[in-house]
Structure formats: structure tokens, C-alpha cells
XYZ file of C-alpha atoms in Angstrom:
96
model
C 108.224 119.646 109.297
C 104.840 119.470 108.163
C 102.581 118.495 111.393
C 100.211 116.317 110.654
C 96.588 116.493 112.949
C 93.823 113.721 112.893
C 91.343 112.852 115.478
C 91.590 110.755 118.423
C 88.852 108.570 116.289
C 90.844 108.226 112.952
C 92.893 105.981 115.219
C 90.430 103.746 116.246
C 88.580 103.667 112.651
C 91.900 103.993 110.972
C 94.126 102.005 112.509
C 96.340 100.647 109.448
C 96.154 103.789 107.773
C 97.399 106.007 111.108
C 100.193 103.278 110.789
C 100.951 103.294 107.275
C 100.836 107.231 107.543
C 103.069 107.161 110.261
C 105.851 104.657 108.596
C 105.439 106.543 105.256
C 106.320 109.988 106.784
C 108.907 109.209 109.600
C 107.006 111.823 111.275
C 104.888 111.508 113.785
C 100.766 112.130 114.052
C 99.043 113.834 116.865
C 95.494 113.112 117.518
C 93.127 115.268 118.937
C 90.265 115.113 121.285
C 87.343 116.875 121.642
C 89.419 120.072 119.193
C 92.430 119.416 121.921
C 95.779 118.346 121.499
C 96.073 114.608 123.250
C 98.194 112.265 122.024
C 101.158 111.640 119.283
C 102.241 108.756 117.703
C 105.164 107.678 115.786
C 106.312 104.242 114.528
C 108.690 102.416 116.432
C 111.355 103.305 113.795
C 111.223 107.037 114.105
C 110.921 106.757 117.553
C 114.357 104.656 118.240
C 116.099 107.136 115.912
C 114.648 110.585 117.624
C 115.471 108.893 121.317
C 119.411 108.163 119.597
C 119.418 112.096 118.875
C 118.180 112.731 122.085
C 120.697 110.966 124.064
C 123.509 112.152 121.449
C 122.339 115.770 122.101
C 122.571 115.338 125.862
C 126.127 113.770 126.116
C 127.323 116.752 123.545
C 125.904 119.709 126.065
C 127.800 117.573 128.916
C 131.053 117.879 127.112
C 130.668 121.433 125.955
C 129.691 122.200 129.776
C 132.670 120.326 130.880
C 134.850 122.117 128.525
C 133.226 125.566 129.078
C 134.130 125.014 132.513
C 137.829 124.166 132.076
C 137.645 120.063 132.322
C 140.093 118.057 130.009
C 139.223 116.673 127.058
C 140.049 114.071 125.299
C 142.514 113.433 122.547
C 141.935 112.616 118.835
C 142.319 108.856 119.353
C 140.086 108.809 122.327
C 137.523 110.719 120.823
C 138.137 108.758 117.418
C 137.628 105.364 119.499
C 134.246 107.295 121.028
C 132.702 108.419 117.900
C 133.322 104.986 115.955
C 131.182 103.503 119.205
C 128.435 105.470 118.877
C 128.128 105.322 114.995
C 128.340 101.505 116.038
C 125.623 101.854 118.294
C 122.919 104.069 116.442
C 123.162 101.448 113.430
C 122.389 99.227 115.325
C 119.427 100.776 117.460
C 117.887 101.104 113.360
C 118.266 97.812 112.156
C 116.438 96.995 115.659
């Protein structure tokens, strides 16, 4: 990932082209302010999809904690059913 830096002003001079930059990249931009880090920004897009990770990363450290410490699992039809859902669910978090 290539981290891309602008000022806090590009964003208020370059509004459409922070944007464009932004959507073209699916990365996000951080501005700074006064030489310091401030804030980032990301198009709603990227956002949705990193906050889907997110969430998919969390519930798989909950089940590898809950197996690690000797819970049941679930079987292949269960977790079949459970995968299909959530493939379900982050295509349709994308379209929007």
C-alpha cells in the first residue's frame, strides 16, 4: 500500500480531485496539518468494504478463541449455512 499524504488545504482547494483520488485508488488519503498527521479520508465505498473486513476479522478471532478454549463448533452444514450469509451480506453492503 502506497500511502498517499496531501495537506489539510488540498482538501479545501481540491475538493473533487481529493475525491476522485480517493475513488480511483480505493485507498484512502491522509491530510496533514501544520507537517502533522490529522485526518484520513476514504470514499464511502472503501470504507463499507474495510468496516465488512473488520467485523469478519473480529467474529473469526471469537471462534478461534472459542475453539482454542475447548467450545463446540459447528458442523459443515451449519457453518456452510453461515458462510453463504455472510457472502450474502458483504455483497450487499457493496452494491450499497
Amino acid at each position: 500500500m502506497v500511502m498517499i499524504i496531501k495537506p489539510s488545504a488540498a482538501i479545501r482547494k481540491n475538493y473533487n480531485e481529493i475525491a476522485a483520488l480517493c475513488k480511483s485508488t480505493k485507498e484512502p488519503v491522509f491530510l496533514t496539518k501544520n507537517g502533522e498527521g490529522d485526518l484520513v479520508v476514504m470514499d464511502i465505498a472503501t470504507f463499507s468494504r474495510r468496516e465488512s473486513m473488520l467485523r469478519l476479522r473480529e467474529q473469526l478471532v471469537a471462534v478461534e478463541e472459542d475453539r482454542l478454549s475447548g467450545k463446540r463448533g459447528f458442523s459443515i452444514g451449519q457453518l456452510d449455512e453461515i458462510m453463504k450469509k455472510a457472502i450474502e451480506d458483504a455483497a450487499n453492503e457493496q452494491r450499497g
